[in-house]
PDB file of C-alpha atoms and ligand atoms in Angstrom:
ATOM      1  CA  MET A 141      17.607 -32.847  -5.625  1.00 36.00           C
ATOM      2  CA  THR A 142      13.871 -32.329  -5.254  1.00 37.00           C
ATOM      3  CA  SER A 143      11.571 -32.335  -8.234  1.00 40.00           C
ATOM      4  CA  THR A 144       9.816 -29.082  -7.466  1.00 42.00           C
ATOM      5  CA  ILE A 145      11.176 -25.602  -7.087  1.00 44.00           C
ATOM      6  CA  SER A 146      11.103 -24.679  -3.448  1.00 43.00           C
ATOM      7  CA  THR A 147      13.569 -22.917  -1.248  1.00 44.00           C
ATOM      8  CA  ASN A 148      15.605 -24.826   1.236  1.00 45.00           C
ATOM      9  CA  THR A 149      13.817 -24.371   4.530  1.00 43.00           C
ATOM     10  CA  GLY A 150      14.251 -27.896   5.863  1.00 43.00           C
ATOM     11  CA  GLY A 151      14.416 -28.295   9.620  1.00 43.00           C
ATOM     12  CA  MET A 152      18.126 -29.120   9.724  1.00 49.00           C
ATOM     13  CA  THR A 153      19.193 -26.153   7.602  1.00 49.00           C
ATOM     14  CA  PRO A 154      20.889 -23.323   9.478  1.00 51.00           C
ATOM     15  CA  PRO A 155      19.176 -19.966   8.864  1.00 53.00           C
ATOM     16  CA  ALA A 156      20.380 -18.507   5.567  1.00 59.00           C
ATOM     17  CA  ARG A 157      22.822 -15.659   6.060  1.00 73.00           C
ATOM     18  CA  ARG A 158      21.562 -12.210   5.160  1.00 87.00           C
ATOM     19  CA  ALA A 159      21.893 -11.518   1.437  1.00 92.00           C
ATOM     20  CA  HIS A 160      24.486  -8.830   0.748  1.00 94.00           C
ATOM     21  CA  ILE A 161      24.066  -6.776  -2.410  1.00 96.00           C
ATOM     22  CA  LEU A 162      26.086  -4.001  -4.064  1.00 97.00           C
ATOM     23  CA  MET A 163      24.200  -1.137  -5.730  1.00 98.00           C
ATOM     24  CA  CYS A 164      25.265   2.232  -7.145  1.00 99.00           C
ATOM     25  CA  PRO A 165      23.018   5.331  -6.931  1.00 98.00           C
ATOM     26  CA  PRO A 166      21.952   6.693 -10.354  1.00 98.00           C
ATOM     27  CA  ASP A 167      23.273  10.252  -9.803  1.00 98.00           C
ATOM     28  CA  TYR A 168      25.009  10.261 -13.208  1.00 98.00           C
ATOM     29  CA  TYR A 169      22.775   7.747 -14.984  1.00 98.00           C
ATOM     30  CA  GLY A 170      21.572   8.533 -18.504  1.00 98.00           C
ATOM     31  CA  ILE A 171      21.526   7.283 -22.082  1.00 98.00           C
ATOM     32  CA  GLU A 172      24.765   8.800 -23.337  1.00 98.00           C
ATOM     33  CA  TYR A 173      25.707   6.159 -25.922  1.00 98.00           C
ATOM     34  CA  GLU A 174      24.087   3.202 -27.653  1.00 98.00           C
ATOM     35  CA  ILE A 175      25.637  -0.205 -27.052  1.00 98.00           C
ATOM     36  CA  ASN A 176      22.516  -2.368 -27.075  1.00 98.00           C
ATOM     37  CA  PRO A 177      19.240  -2.118 -29.026  1.00 98.00           C
ATOM     38  CA  TRP A 178      17.286  -0.736 -26.041  1.00 98.00           C
ATOM     39  CA  MET A 179      19.444   2.376 -25.837  1.00 98.00           C
ATOM     40  CA  LYS A 180      18.489   5.436 -27.898  1.00 98.00           C
ATOM     41  CA  ARG A 181      20.086   8.754 -27.101  1.00 98.00           C
ATOM     42  CA  THR A 182      16.859  10.367 -28.301  1.00 98.00           C
ATOM     43  CA  ARG A 183      14.929   8.458 -25.611  1.00 98.00           C
ATOM     44  CA  GLN A 184      16.602   9.962 -22.560  1.00 98.00           C
ATOM     45  CA  ALA A 185      16.030   8.734 -19.025  1.00 98.00           C
ATOM     46  CA  ASP A 186      14.594  11.154 -16.506  1.00 98.00           C
ATOM     47  CA  ARG A 187      17.100  11.333 -13.690  1.00 96.00           C
ATOM     48  CA  GLN A 188      14.625  12.239 -10.942  1.00 98.00           C
ATOM     49  CA  THR A 189      12.294   9.393 -11.916  1.00 98.00           C
ATOM     50  CA  ALA A 190      15.255   7.022 -12.212  1.00 98.00           C
ATOM     51  CA  LEU A 191      16.371   7.992  -8.718  1.00 98.00           C
ATOM     52  CA  ARG A 192      12.899   7.335  -7.299  1.00 98.00           C
ATOM     53  CA  GLN A 193      12.701   3.955  -9.049  1.00 99.00           C
ATOM     54  CA  TRP A 194      16.177   2.989  -7.857  1.00 99.00           C
ATOM     55  CA  GLN A 195      15.351   4.005  -4.272  1.00 98.00           C
ATOM     56  CA  ALA A 196      12.140   1.963  -4.370  1.00 98.00           C
ATOM     57  CA  LEU A 197      14.086  -1.091  -5.572  1.00 99.00           C
ATOM     58  CA  LYS A 198      16.632  -0.626  -2.787  1.00 98.00           C
ATOM     59  CA  ALA A 199      13.868  -0.270  -0.163  1.00 98.00           C
ATOM     60  CA  LEU A 200      12.124  -3.382  -1.475  1.00 98.00           C
ATOM     61  CA  LEU A 201      15.338  -5.425  -1.357  1.00 98.00           C
ATOM     62  CA  GLU A 202      15.890  -4.269   2.214  1.00 98.00           C
ATOM     63  CA  LYS A 203      12.320  -5.214   3.084  1.00 98.00           C
ATOM     64  CA  CYS A 204      13.045  -8.676   1.666  1.00 96.00           C
ATOM     65  CA  GLY A 205      15.954  -8.953   4.090  1.00 95.00           C
ATOM     66  CA  ALA A 206      18.947  -7.928   1.978  1.00 95.00           C
ATOM     67  CA  GLU A 207      21.752  -5.735   3.215  1.00 95.00           C
ATOM     68  CA  ILE A 208      22.739  -3.135   0.600  1.00 98.00           C
ATOM     69  CA  SER A 209      26.223  -1.681   0.212  1.00 98.00           C
ATOM     70  CA  LEU A 210      26.805   1.294  -2.053  1.00 98.00           C
ATOM     71  CA  LEU A 211      29.398   2.055  -4.681  1.00 98.00           C
ATOM     72  CA  ASP A 212      30.010   5.792  -5.164  1.00 98.00           C
ATOM     73  CA  PRO A 213      28.598   7.062  -8.470  1.00 98.00           C
ATOM     74  CA  VAL A 214      31.114   8.648 -10.850  1.00 98.00           C
ATOM     75  CA  PRO A 215      30.399  11.487 -13.312  1.00 98.00           C
ATOM     76  CA  GLY A 216      30.729  10.334 -16.915  1.00 98.00           C
ATOM     77  CA  LEU A 217      29.981   6.676 -16.101  1.00 98.00           C
ATOM     78  CA  PRO A 218      26.205   6.425 -16.676  1.00 98.00           C
ATOM     79  CA  ASP A 219      26.110   2.600 -16.678  1.00 98.00           C
ATOM     80  CA  LEU A 220      28.007   2.206 -13.381  1.00 98.00           C
ATOM     81  CA  VAL A 221      24.536   1.739 -11.826  1.00 98.00           C
ATOM     82  CA  PHE A 222      24.482  -1.739 -13.396  1.00 99.00           C
ATOM     83  CA  THR A 223      26.682  -3.294 -10.727  1.00 98.00           C
ATOM     84  CA  ALA A 224      25.850  -6.841 -11.906  1.00 98.00           C
ATOM     85  CA  ASN A 225      28.518  -6.380 -14.549  1.00 98.00           C
ATOM     86  CA  ALA A 226      31.312  -5.351 -12.177  1.00 98.00           C
ATOM     87  CA  ALA A 227      32.565  -8.857 -11.453  1.00 97.00           C
ATOM     88  CA  LEU A 228      31.710 -12.474 -10.816  1.00 97.00           C
ATOM     89  CA  ILE A 229      31.854 -13.096  -7.080  1.00 95.00           C
ATOM     90  CA  TYR A 230      32.911 -16.492  -5.813  1.00 94.00           C
ATOM     91  CA  LYS A 231      33.578 -16.797  -2.088  1.00 91.00           C
ATOM     92  CA  ASN A 232      36.122 -14.052  -1.385  1.00 92.00           C
ATOM     93  CA  ARG A 233      37.206 -13.821  -5.041  1.00 94.00           C
ATOM     94  CA  ALA A 234      35.997 -11.207  -7.500  1.00 96.00           C
ATOM     95  CA  ILE A 235      36.691 -11.860 -11.157  1.00 97.00           C
ATOM     96  CA  SER A 236      36.669  -8.399 -12.570  1.00 98.00           C
ATOM     97  CA  ALA A 237      34.904  -7.496 -15.809  1.00 98.00           C
ATOM     98  CA  ASN A 238      36.707  -6.760 -19.044  1.00 98.00           C
ATOM     99  CA  PHE A 239      33.956  -4.869 -20.853  1.00 98.00           C
ATOM    100  CA  ARG A 240      33.511  -5.217 -24.587  1.00 98.00           C
ATOM    101  CA  TYR A 241      32.766  -1.536 -25.177  1.00 98.00           C
ATOM    102  CA  ALA A 242      35.196   1.263 -24.386  1.00 98.00           C
ATOM    103  CA  GLN A 243      32.345   3.298 -22.883  1.00 98.00           C
ATOM    104  CA  ARG A 244      32.075   0.841 -20.000  1.00 98.00           C
ATOM    105  CA  GLN A 245      35.748  -0.107 -19.645  1.00 98.00           C
ATOM    106  CA  ARG A 246      36.353   2.954 -17.485  1.00 98.00           C
ATOM    107  CA  GLU A 247      34.050   1.501 -14.816  1.00 98.00           C
ATOM    108  CA  THR A 248      36.430  -1.331 -13.979  1.00 98.00           C
ATOM    109  CA  PRO A 249      38.970   0.547 -11.811  1.00 98.00           C
ATOM    110  CA  HIS A 250      36.126   1.911  -9.660  1.00 98.00           C
ATOM    111  CA  ASP A 251      34.500  -1.499  -9.252  1.00 98.00           C
ATOM    112  CA  ALA A 252      37.844  -3.189  -8.582  1.00 98.00           C
ATOM    113  CA  ARG A 253      38.852  -0.615  -5.982  1.00 98.00           C
ATOM    114  CA  TRP A 254      35.578  -1.005  -4.089  1.00 98.00           C
ATOM    115  CA  LEU A 255      35.833  -4.790  -4.134  1.00 97.00           C
ATOM    116  CA  ALA A 256      39.481  -4.781  -2.998  1.00 98.00           C
ATOM    117  CA  ASP A 257      38.682  -2.265  -0.230  1.00 98.00           C
ATOM    118  CA  HIS A 258      35.936  -4.592   0.987  1.00 97.00           C
ATOM    119  CA  GLY A 259      38.042  -7.710   1.332  1.00 95.00           C
ATOM    120  CA  PHE A 260      37.737  -9.356  -2.075  1.00 96.00           C
ATOM    121  CA  VAL A 261      40.724 -10.759  -3.919  1.00 96.00           C
ATOM    122  CA  VAL A 262      40.309  -9.134  -7.317  1.00 98.00           C
ATOM    123  CA  GLU A 263      41.377 -11.168 -10.332  1.00 97.00           C
ATOM    124  CA  SER A 264      41.163 -10.438 -14.033  1.00 96.00           C
ATOM    125  CA  VAL A 265      40.313 -12.611 -17.014  1.00 96.00           C
ATOM    126  CA  PRO A 266      42.992 -13.680 -19.515  1.00 94.00           C
ATOM    127  CA  GLU A 267      44.249 -10.837 -21.712  1.00 93.00           C
ATOM    128  CA  GLY A 268      42.134 -10.048 -24.740  1.00 96.00           C
ATOM    129  CA  LEU A 269      38.973 -11.833 -23.589  1.00 98.00           C
ATOM    130  CA  ASN A 270      35.785  -9.973 -22.807  1.00 98.00           C
ATOM    131  CA  PHE A 271      33.850 -10.800 -19.688  1.00 98.00           C
ATOM    132  CA  GLU A 272      30.890  -8.900 -18.228  1.00 98.00           C
ATOM    133  CA  GLY A 273      30.711 -10.331 -14.723  1.00 98.00           C
ATOM    134  CA  ALA A 274      27.499 -11.567 -13.135  1.00 97.00           C
ATOM    135  CA  GLY A 275      25.592 -10.197 -16.135  1.00 98.00           C
ATOM    136  CA  ASP A 276      26.801 -13.203 -18.125  1.00 98.00           C
ATOM    137  CA  ALA A 277      27.990 -15.712 -15.495  1.00 97.00           C
ATOM    138  CA  LEU A 278      25.348 -17.120 -13.148  1.00 97.00           C
ATOM    139  CA  PHE A 279      25.592 -19.998 -10.729  1.00 96.00           C
ATOM    140  CA  CYS A 280      22.658 -22.378 -10.617  1.00 95.00           C
ATOM    141  CA  GLY A 281      23.646 -24.795  -7.895  1.00 92.00           C
ATOM    142  CA  ASP A 282      27.344 -25.553  -8.328  1.00 91.00           C
ATOM    143  CA  THR A 283      27.276 -25.063 -12.082  1.00 95.00           C
ATOM    144  CA  LEU A 284      28.240 -21.832 -13.768  1.00 97.00           C
ATOM    145  CA  PHE A 285      25.884 -20.941 -16.624  1.00 98.00           C
ATOM    146  CA  ALA A 286      27.789 -18.705 -18.983  1.00 98.00           C
ATOM    147  CA  GLY A 287      26.275 -16.506 -21.680  1.00 98.00           C
ATOM    148  CA  TYR A 288      28.610 -15.661 -24.528  1.00 98.00           C
ATOM    149  CA  ARG A 289      28.951 -14.146 -28.002  1.00 98.00           C
ATOM    150  CA  ILE A 290      27.283 -10.746 -27.637  1.00 98.00           C
ATOM    151  CA  ARG A 291      29.316  -9.379 -24.691  1.00 98.00           C
ATOM    152  CA  SER A 292      31.474 -12.086 -23.087  1.00 98.00           C
ATOM    153  CA  ASP A 293      33.782 -14.559 -24.852  1.00 98.00           C
ATOM    154  CA  ALA A 294      33.315 -18.303 -24.458  1.00 97.00           C
ATOM    155  CA  ALA A 295      37.065 -18.880 -23.959  1.00 97.00           C
ATOM    156  CA  GLY A 296      37.092 -16.544 -20.955  1.00 96.00           C
ATOM    157  CA  MET A 297      34.221 -18.437 -19.374  1.00 97.00           C
ATOM    158  CA  GLN A 298      36.076 -21.742 -19.734  1.00 96.00           C
ATOM    159  CA  ALA A 299      39.185 -20.212 -18.180  1.00 96.00           C
ATOM    160  CA  ILE A 300      37.132 -18.933 -15.234  1.00 97.00           C
ATOM    161  CA  GLY A 301      35.558 -22.370 -14.731  1.00 96.00           C
ATOM    162  CA  GLU A 302      38.981 -23.988 -14.621  1.00 97.00           C
ATOM    163  CA  ARG A 303      40.250 -21.396 -12.202  1.00 96.00           C
ATOM    164  CA  LEU A 304      37.298 -21.796  -9.832  1.00 95.00           C
ATOM    165  CA  GLY A 305      37.123 -25.548 -10.311  1.00 95.00           C
ATOM    166  CA  CYS A 306      33.495 -25.569 -11.366  1.00 94.00           C
ATOM    167  CA  ARG A 307      31.544 -26.918 -14.290  1.00 96.00           C
ATOM    168  CA  VAL A 308      30.708 -24.353 -16.966  1.00 97.00           C
ATOM    169  CA  ILE A 309      27.712 -24.639 -19.287  1.00 98.00           C
ATOM    170  CA  PRO A 310      28.378 -22.186 -22.129  1.00 98.00           C
ATOM    171  CA  LEU A 311      25.193 -20.749 -23.625  1.00 98.00           C
ATOM    172  CA  GLU A 312      25.277 -18.880 -26.908  1.00 98.00           C
ATOM    173  CA  LEU A 313      23.084 -15.788 -26.917  1.00 98.00           C
ATOM    174  CA  VAL A 314      21.618 -14.953 -30.326  1.00 98.00           C
ATOM    175  CA  ASN A 315      19.089 -12.164 -29.747  1.00 98.00           C
ATOM    176  CA  PRO A 316      20.665  -8.691 -29.444  1.00 98.00           C
ATOM    177  CA  TYR A 317      17.843  -7.564 -27.115  1.00 98.00           C
ATOM    178  CA  TYR A 318      18.947 -10.246 -24.636  1.00 98.00           C
ATOM    179  CA  TYR A 319      22.644  -9.458 -24.825  1.00 98.00           C
ATOM    180  CA  HIS A 320      23.520 -10.535 -21.266  1.00 98.00           C
ATOM    181  CA  LEU A 321      22.571 -13.906 -19.793  1.00 98.00           C
ATOM    182  CA  ASP A 322      20.787 -12.213 -16.889  1.00 98.00           C
ATOM    183  CA  THR A 323      18.280 -10.665 -19.316  1.00 98.00           C
ATOM    184  CA  CYS A 324      17.004 -14.119 -20.323  1.00 99.00           C
ATOM    185  CA  PHE A 325      17.952 -16.583 -17.562  1.00 98.00           C
ATOM    186  CA  CYS A 326      17.541 -16.390 -13.794  1.00 98.00           C
ATOM    187  CA  PRO A 327      18.508 -19.193 -11.398  1.00 97.00           C
ATOM    188  CA  LEU A 328      15.976 -19.629  -8.579  1.00 96.00           C
ATOM    189  CA  LYS A 329      17.765 -22.429  -6.734  1.00 93.00           C
ATOM    190  CA  ALA A 330      19.863 -25.480  -7.591  1.00 92.00           C
ATOM    191  CA  GLY A 331      18.005 -27.179 -10.430  1.00 94.00           C
ATOM    192  CA  GLY A 332      15.478 -24.394 -10.966  1.00 96.00           C
ATOM    193  CA  ALA A 333      15.449 -21.302 -13.174  1.00 97.00           C
ATOM    194  CA  VAL A 334      13.360 -18.803 -15.109  1.00 98.00           C
ATOM    195  CA  TRP A 335      14.240 -18.337 -18.790  1.00 98.00           C
ATOM    196  CA  HIS A 336      13.255 -16.997 -22.204  1.00 98.00           C
ATOM    197  CA  PRO A 337      14.244 -19.781 -24.640  1.00 98.00           C
ATOM    198  CA  GLN A 338      14.125 -17.597 -27.767  1.00 98.00           C
ATOM    199  CA  ALA A 339      17.221 -15.728 -26.590  1.00 98.00           C
ATOM    200  CA  PHE A 340      19.404 -18.822 -27.030  1.00 98.00           C
ATOM    201  CA  ASP A 341      20.661 -20.821 -29.978  1.00 98.00           C
ATOM    202  CA  GLU A 342      19.325 -24.378 -30.440  1.00 98.00           C
ATOM    203  CA  TYR A 343      22.267 -26.012 -28.760  1.00 98.00           C
ATOM    204  CA  ALA A 344      22.062 -23.712 -25.736  1.00 98.00           C
ATOM    205  CA  MET A 345      18.318 -24.348 -25.410  1.00 98.00           C
ATOM    206  CA  LYS A 346      19.057 -28.067 -25.273  1.00 98.00           C
ATOM    207  CA  ALA A 347      21.806 -27.541 -22.719  1.00 98.00           C
ATOM    208  CA  VAL A 348      19.510 -25.519 -20.429  1.00 98.00           C
ATOM    209  CA  ARG A 349      16.769 -28.162 -20.673  1.00 98.00           C
ATOM    210  CA  GLU A 350      19.277 -30.904 -19.959  1.00 98.00           C
ATOM    211  CA  HIS A 351      20.912 -29.257 -16.949  1.00 98.00           C
ATOM    212  CA  VAL A 352      18.022 -27.464 -15.251  1.00 97.00           C
ATOM    213  CA  ALA A 353      15.220 -29.778 -14.155  1.00 97.00           C
ATOM    214  CA  GLU A 354      12.587 -27.172 -13.319  1.00 97.00           C
ATOM    215  CA  LEU A 355      12.231 -24.361 -15.819  1.00 98.00           C
ATOM    216  CA  ILE A 356       9.714 -21.547 -15.860  1.00 98.00           C
ATOM    217  CA  GLU A 357       9.347 -20.198 -19.376  1.00 98.00           C
ATOM    218  CA  VAL A 358       8.806 -16.472 -19.866  1.00 98.00           C
ATOM    219  CA  ASP A 359       6.920 -15.372 -23.004  1.00 98.00           C
ATOM    220  CA  ARG A 360       8.005 -12.619 -25.369  1.00 98.00           C
ATOM    221  CA  ALA A 361       5.856  -9.886 -23.835  1.00 98.00           C
ATOM    222  CA  GLU A 362       7.144 -10.487 -20.306  1.00 98.00           C
ATOM    223  CA  ALA A 363      10.723 -11.048 -21.465  1.00 98.00           C
ATOM    224  CA  GLN A 364      10.503  -7.536 -22.931  1.00 98.00           C
ATOM    225  CA  ARG A 365       9.516  -6.319 -19.468  1.00 98.00           C
ATOM    226  CA  PHE A 366      12.741  -7.917 -18.208  1.00 98.00           C
ATOM    227  CA  ALA A 367      10.886 -10.661 -16.308  1.00 98.00           C
ATOM    228  CA  CYS A 368      14.041 -12.809 -16.377  1.00 98.00           C
ATOM    229  CA  ASN A 369      16.099  -9.986 -14.897  1.00 98.00           C
ATOM    230  CA  ALA A 370      14.932 -10.847 -11.392  1.00 98.00           C
ATOM    231  CA  VAL A 371      16.677 -10.540  -8.041  1.00 97.00           C
ATOM    232  CA  VAL A 372      16.246 -13.616  -5.878  1.00 96.00           C
ATOM    233  CA  VAL A 373      16.568 -13.162  -2.100  1.00 94.00           C
ATOM    234  CA  ASP A 374      15.658 -16.407  -0.380  1.00 92.00           C
ATOM    235  CA  ARG A 375      11.994 -16.946  -1.339  1.00 94.00           C
ATOM    236  CA  HIS A 376      11.533 -13.406  -2.635  1.00 96.00           C
ATOM    237  CA  VAL A 377      11.759 -12.718  -6.365  1.00 97.00           C
ATOM    238  CA  ILE A 378      11.852  -9.058  -7.401  1.00 98.00           C
ATOM    239  CA  THR A 379      11.140  -7.908 -10.966  1.00 98.00           C
ATOM    240  CA  ASN A 380      10.050  -4.917 -12.998  1.00 98.00           C
ATOM    241  CA  THR A 381       6.288  -4.357 -13.331  1.00 98.00           C
ATOM    242  CA  GLY A 382       4.345  -6.054 -16.122  1.00 98.00           C
ATOM    243  CA  CYS A 383       5.271  -9.687 -15.479  1.00 98.00           C
ATOM    244  CA  PRO A 384       1.950 -11.137 -14.140  1.00 98.00           C
ATOM    245  CA  LYS A 385       2.331 -14.598 -15.713  1.00 98.00           C
ATOM    246  CA  LEU A 386       5.750 -15.126 -14.215  1.00 98.00           C
ATOM    247  CA  HIS A 387       4.524 -13.892 -10.851  1.00 98.00           C
ATOM    248  CA  ALA A 388       1.607 -16.355 -10.915  1.00 98.00           C
ATOM    249  CA  GLU A 389       3.991 -19.221 -11.727  1.00 98.00           C
ATOM    250  CA  LEU A 390       6.308 -18.199  -8.917  1.00 98.00           C
ATOM    251  CA  LEU A 391       3.476 -17.982  -6.409  1.00 98.00           C
ATOM    252  CA  GLN A 392       2.348 -21.466  -7.348  1.00 98.00           C
ATOM    253  CA  ARG A 393       5.827 -22.756  -6.636  1.00 97.00           C
ATOM    254  CA  GLY A 394       6.042 -21.211  -3.200  1.00 97.00           C
ATOM    255  CA  PHE A 395       8.006 -18.068  -4.059  1.00 97.00           C
ATOM    256  CA  GLU A 396       6.998 -14.531  -3.118  1.00 98.00           C
ATOM    257  CA  PRO A 397       7.093 -12.344  -6.231  1.00 98.00           C
ATOM    258  CA  HIS A 398       7.373  -8.551  -5.904  1.00 98.00           C
ATOM    259  CA  GLU A 399       7.253  -5.872  -8.584  1.00 98.00           C
ATOM    260  CA  THR A 400       8.609  -2.375  -8.733  1.00 98.00           C
ATOM    261  CA  THR A 401       8.679  -0.015 -11.727  1.00 98.00           C
ATOM    262  CA  LEU A 402      12.074   0.207 -13.391  1.00 98.00           C
ATOM    263  CA  ASP A 403      11.170   1.702 -16.769  1.00 98.00           C
ATOM    264  CA  GLU A 404      13.850   4.381 -16.657  1.00 98.00           C
ATOM    265  CA  PHE A 405      16.474   1.633 -16.513  1.00 98.00           C
ATOM    266  CA  VAL A 406      14.844  -0.442 -19.256  1.00 98.00           C
ATOM    267  CA  LYS A 407      15.780   2.498 -21.517  1.00 98.00           C
ATOM    268  CA  ALA A 408      19.415   1.439 -21.017  1.00 98.00           C
ATOM    269  CA  GLY A 409      18.631  -2.261 -21.400  1.00 98.00           C
ATOM    270  CA  GLY A 410      18.600  -3.061 -17.700  1.00 98.00           C
ATOM    271  CA  SER A 411      16.249  -3.864 -14.838  1.00 98.00           C
ATOM    272  CA  ALA A 412      16.242  -5.231 -11.270  1.00 98.00           C
ATOM    273  CA  LYS A 413      19.018  -7.837 -11.486  1.00 98.00           C
ATOM    274  CA  CYS A 414      21.347  -5.622 -13.535  1.00 98.00           C
ATOM    275  CA  LEU A 415      21.168  -2.995 -10.796  1.00 98.00           C
ATOM    276  CA  THR A 416      22.500  -5.432  -8.192  1.00 98.00           C
ATOM    277  CA  LEU A 417      25.583  -7.528  -7.554  1.00 97.00           C
ATOM    278  CA  ARG A 418      25.241 -10.312  -5.035  1.00 96.00           C
ATOM    279  CA  LEU A 419      28.330 -10.129  -2.847  1.00 95.00           C
ATOM    280  CA  ASP A 420      27.878 -13.151  -0.638  1.00 91.00           C
ATOM    281  CA  GLY A 421      27.747 -15.466  -3.629  1.00 66.00           C
ATOM    282  CA  GLU A 422      24.791 -17.351  -2.194  1.00 51.00           C
ATOM    283  CA  GLU A 423      23.874 -18.361  -5.732  1.00 53.00           C
ATOM    284  CA  ALA A 424      26.853 -20.674  -5.558  1.00 43.00           C
ATOM    285  CA  ALA A 425      25.219 -23.503  -3.635  1.00 37.00           C
ATOM    286  CA  GLY A 426      28.636 -25.098  -3.183  1.00 38.00           C
ATOM    287  CA  TRP A 427      29.605 -22.597  -0.561  1.00 39.00           C
ATOM    288  CA  ARG A 428      26.260 -21.627   0.921  1.00 46.00           C
ATOM    289  CA  ASN A 429      27.111 -23.359   4.180  1.00 38.00           C
ATOM    290  CA  SER A 430      30.881 -23.283   3.984  1.00 36.00           C
TER     291      SER A 430
HETATM  292  N1  LIG B  63      23.546  -0.161 -20.784  1.00 57.95           N
HETATM  293  C1  LIG B  63      24.172  -1.270 -20.146  1.00 57.95           C
HETATM  294  C2  LIG B  63      24.946  -2.072 -21.177  1.00 57.95           C
HETATM  295  O1  LIG B  63      24.490  -2.182 -22.277  1.00 57.95           O
HETATM  296  C3  LIG B  63      23.148  -2.127 -19.452  1.00 57.95           C
HETATM  297  C4  LIG B  63      23.738  -3.231 -18.651  1.00 57.95           C
HETATM  298  C5  LIG B  63      22.706  -4.140 -18.060  1.00 57.95           C
HETATM  299  N2  LIG B  63      23.314  -5.095 -17.204  1.00 57.95           N
HETATM  300  C6  LIG B  63      23.032  -6.383 -17.145  1.00 57.95           C
HETATM  301  N3  LIG B  63      23.606  -7.094 -16.228  1.00 57.95           N
HETATM  302  N4  LIG B  63      22.261  -6.978 -18.028  1.00 57.95           N
HETATM  303  O2  LIG B  63      26.010  -2.575 -20.917  1.00 57.95           O
END
């Protein structure tokens, strides 16, 4: 492992395969219920603006080299746009979400059908355990970092780790504004990540520091702009606007930061990463070249 964060562009490395990402158009997006502190029914999203912001994110991801597949939007499922929560993808396996809140549980059959139709073996988590997919379970190298307490259950994360045969680092989330791991932690490569320490309990902070050699800390103001909710495509890192300190840090480390306004989605407690699900599991270094 190298001591600095840089992407793997060594001479012997085969060209990285094209990133493949699942998104869902925001045709039926809105703030129809309140299941996290960002959501206020009185602070409605503007659907036209949301659509423009979503299209700009999609275009930017394509410009960065990603291939985008689309899930059909469904009336009455306003949060279906947040495809990160659909499942955890590992090779050809999709571990389907079991959402904590009834309002989002109706998304699962749609997500599962799309994934099955596109060649994934869809599995579920043990009965009675909540699990919110790649919103709470993120590979950094071969290790699965697993946020729990607010949405997903720790026991489910351990069961998933055993099933996939990978090490799980459970991280307790304590700040209701950072209710999914991907709102406060973003792997950049094996051994490197962006994070907002104040979202974690003491023990989790220690665990992150122990297991991730190169950490970029995001301050409160930029964490509130969802700086940690970044999409990483090779050397490109895409975030909401208003994260200049993180972008400067990333530039210094050889990454190419990009920003695009996602304020309509922040109203639901989401941003760039939440609106995407990486389908080729490139985050899982263990199978990058397999
Ligand atoms: N309103 C959605 C919820 O509270 C937002 C989900 C954001 N997704 C994410 N991966 N952080 O469930």
